[in-house]
């Protein structure tokens, strides 16, 4: 019993439901500790007979409606094309964002260098020193928004988007090849 149940990919509970018995009755039957009730045994024999007949028989597939297949392929191709276009547009946006971020980082680093150089000559506690420290804090805050880690995250997103574009393009090529084969 267990072999047929496994071949049919049924759980004990599912087989029990088909035979109208409890799961524990199936478990005990599989262990050889109990017999199935007569009605369940007849149903199991019928199931076994169908299984044996199906094993010796070639399965014939009905032909797929070619119009349905064409529509399905067209929808898949449209979805893949949309995915590819979205990834391309997002890539352009992130590339621009990354470029802007790198330019800001360079300018802010230069400002920070100038401020810190001026701080070396300023008198501690003076109005000039306080102004330079405030400016330094503002530059450091702005620098944190375009830090190397954030730029690295954007570069990673670019790599993911490139992989998405390639996958969508490959999927589209495969679908076009299948469509060509189906049309011949």
XYZ file of C-alpha atoms in Angstrom:
184
model
C 0.000 0.000 0.000
C 2.756 2.392 0.928
C 4.402 2.082 -2.511
C 1.261 2.999 -4.414
C 0.509 5.811 -1.966
C 4.026 7.174 -2.456
C 3.844 6.751 -6.245
C 0.597 8.725 -6.273
C 2.222 11.278 -3.946
C -0.558 10.945 -1.396
C -0.201 11.499 2.328
C -1.693 8.972 4.717
C -4.430 11.501 5.470
C -5.259 11.965 1.775
C -5.433 8.192 1.168
C -7.540 7.806 4.298
C -9.964 10.414 2.925
C -10.151 8.587 -0.421
C -10.857 5.267 1.311
C -13.157 6.825 3.926
C -11.128 5.631 6.930
C -8.955 7.326 9.544
C -5.295 8.172 9.016
C -4.354 5.845 11.866
C -6.146 2.947 10.079
C -3.884 3.567 7.050
C -0.782 3.762 9.259
C -1.658 0.516 11.051
C -2.456 -1.212 7.725
C 0.905 -0.138 6.276
C 2.661 -1.576 9.343
C 0.723 -4.855 9.001
C -0.997 -4.406 12.361
C -4.554 -4.168 11.073
C -6.767 -5.021 8.086
C -8.786 -2.432 6.230
C -12.581 -2.511 6.523
C -14.288 -4.277 3.593
C -15.473 -1.077 1.836
C -12.037 0.529 2.190
C -10.358 -2.650 0.962
C -12.572 -2.680 -2.164
C -11.848 1.001 -2.802
C -8.112 0.357 -2.330
C -8.212 -2.593 -4.758
C -9.958 -0.388 -7.328
C -7.302 2.312 -6.820
C -4.545 -0.309 -7.232
C -6.148 -1.628 -10.426
C -6.355 1.882 -11.911
C -2.746 2.492 -10.955
C -1.551 -0.729 -12.589
C -3.517 0.048 -15.746
C -2.045 3.535 -15.948
C 1.514 2.267 -15.553
C 1.250 -0.038 -18.580
C -0.520 2.528 -20.720
C 1.070 5.273 -22.783
C -0.298 8.595 -21.763
C -1.561 10.541 -24.710
C -1.615 14.273 -24.388
C -4.286 16.280 -26.051
C -2.831 18.811 -28.450
C -2.659 22.283 -27.014
C -4.836 24.843 -28.685
C -2.282 26.724 -30.778
C -4.255 29.989 -30.553
C -4.225 29.725 -26.764
C -0.492 28.999 -26.845
C 0.156 31.991 -29.098
C -1.813 34.304 -26.804
C 0.022 32.930 -23.771
C 3.398 33.420 -25.464
C 2.495 36.963 -26.523
C 1.494 37.812 -22.944
C 4.725 36.361 -21.584
C 6.766 38.261 -24.166
C 4.957 41.503 -23.284
C 5.572 40.921 -19.575
C 9.261 40.215 -20.173
C 9.601 43.276 -22.398
C 7.946 45.460 -19.737
C 10.296 44.028 -17.097
C 13.279 44.730 -19.337
C 12.108 48.309 -20.018
C 11.481 49.011 -16.310
C 14.923 47.677 -15.436
C 16.503 49.820 -18.178
C 14.696 52.967 -16.995
C 15.624 52.310 -13.377
C 19.223 51.695 -14.442
C 19.357 55.116 -16.095
C 17.869 56.753 -12.991
C 20.281 55.017 -10.603
C 23.268 55.768 -12.846
C 22.355 59.468 -12.774
C 21.811 59.310 -9.023
C 25.185 57.624 -8.547
C 26.951 60.215 -10.682
C 25.335 63.081 -8.768
C 26.199 61.414 -5.481
C 29.861 61.029 -6.471
C 30.071 64.691 -7.519
C 28.495 65.794 -4.214
C 30.874 63.599 -2.265
C 33.863 65.120 -4.030
C 32.707 68.716 -3.418
C 31.776 68.042 0.204
C 35.140 66.363 0.821
C 36.848 69.464 -0.542
C 34.709 71.714 1.694
C 35.510 69.547 4.698
C 39.233 69.773 3.946
C 39.061 73.590 3.719
C 37.022 73.856 6.951
C 39.352 71.554 8.873
C 42.393 73.445 7.554
C 40.872 76.752 8.734
C 40.087 75.194 12.128
C 43.800 74.566 12.672
C 44.431 78.337 12.656
C 41.283 79.393 14.592
C 41.476 80.168 18.266
C 39.662 77.596 20.487
C 36.342 78.952 21.780
C 36.307 81.879 19.370
C 33.307 82.854 17.262
C 35.265 81.808 14.180
C 35.960 78.327 15.652
C 32.282 77.861 16.582
C 31.217 78.856 13.069
C 33.754 76.452 11.518
C 32.626 73.582 13.806
C 28.966 74.183 12.896
C 29.833 74.197 9.207
C 31.913 71.043 9.668
C 28.923 69.263 11.278
C 26.628 70.289 8.414
C 29.145 69.040 5.828
C 29.594 65.752 7.710
C 25.812 65.233 7.773
C 25.572 65.923 4.045
C 28.573 63.644 3.420
C 26.809 60.777 5.195
C 24.049 60.948 2.562
C 26.532 60.229 -0.218
C 29.001 58.038 1.642
C 30.853 55.169 -0.076
C 28.509 52.596 1.481
C 25.451 54.242 -0.105
C 27.212 54.460 -3.429
C 28.210 50.814 -3.127
C 24.544 49.898 -2.484
C 23.531 51.771 -5.653
C 26.224 49.959 -7.619
C 24.862 46.659 -6.297
C 21.353 47.668 -7.404
C 22.783 48.412 -10.850
C 24.239 44.917 -11.009
C 20.879 43.401 -10.037
C 19.075 45.475 -12.654
C 21.575 44.435 -15.317
C 20.990 40.789 -14.399
C 17.215 41.382 -14.598
C 17.551 42.895 -18.052
C 19.641 39.955 -19.254
C 17.179 37.430 -17.792
C 14.206 39.171 -19.413
C 16.032 39.348 -22.731
C 16.978 35.648 -22.554
C 13.406 34.698 -21.669
C 12.112 36.698 -24.602
C 14.568 35.000 -26.976
C 13.503 31.556 -25.719
C 9.831 32.403 -26.188
C 10.467 33.690 -29.708
C 12.318 30.476 -30.564
C 9.440 28.393 -29.194
C 6.947 30.455 -31.143
C 8.951 29.874 -34.321
C 9.045 26.115 -33.666
C 5.307 26.019 -32.953
C 4.497 27.933 -36.140
C 6.382 25.432 -38.320
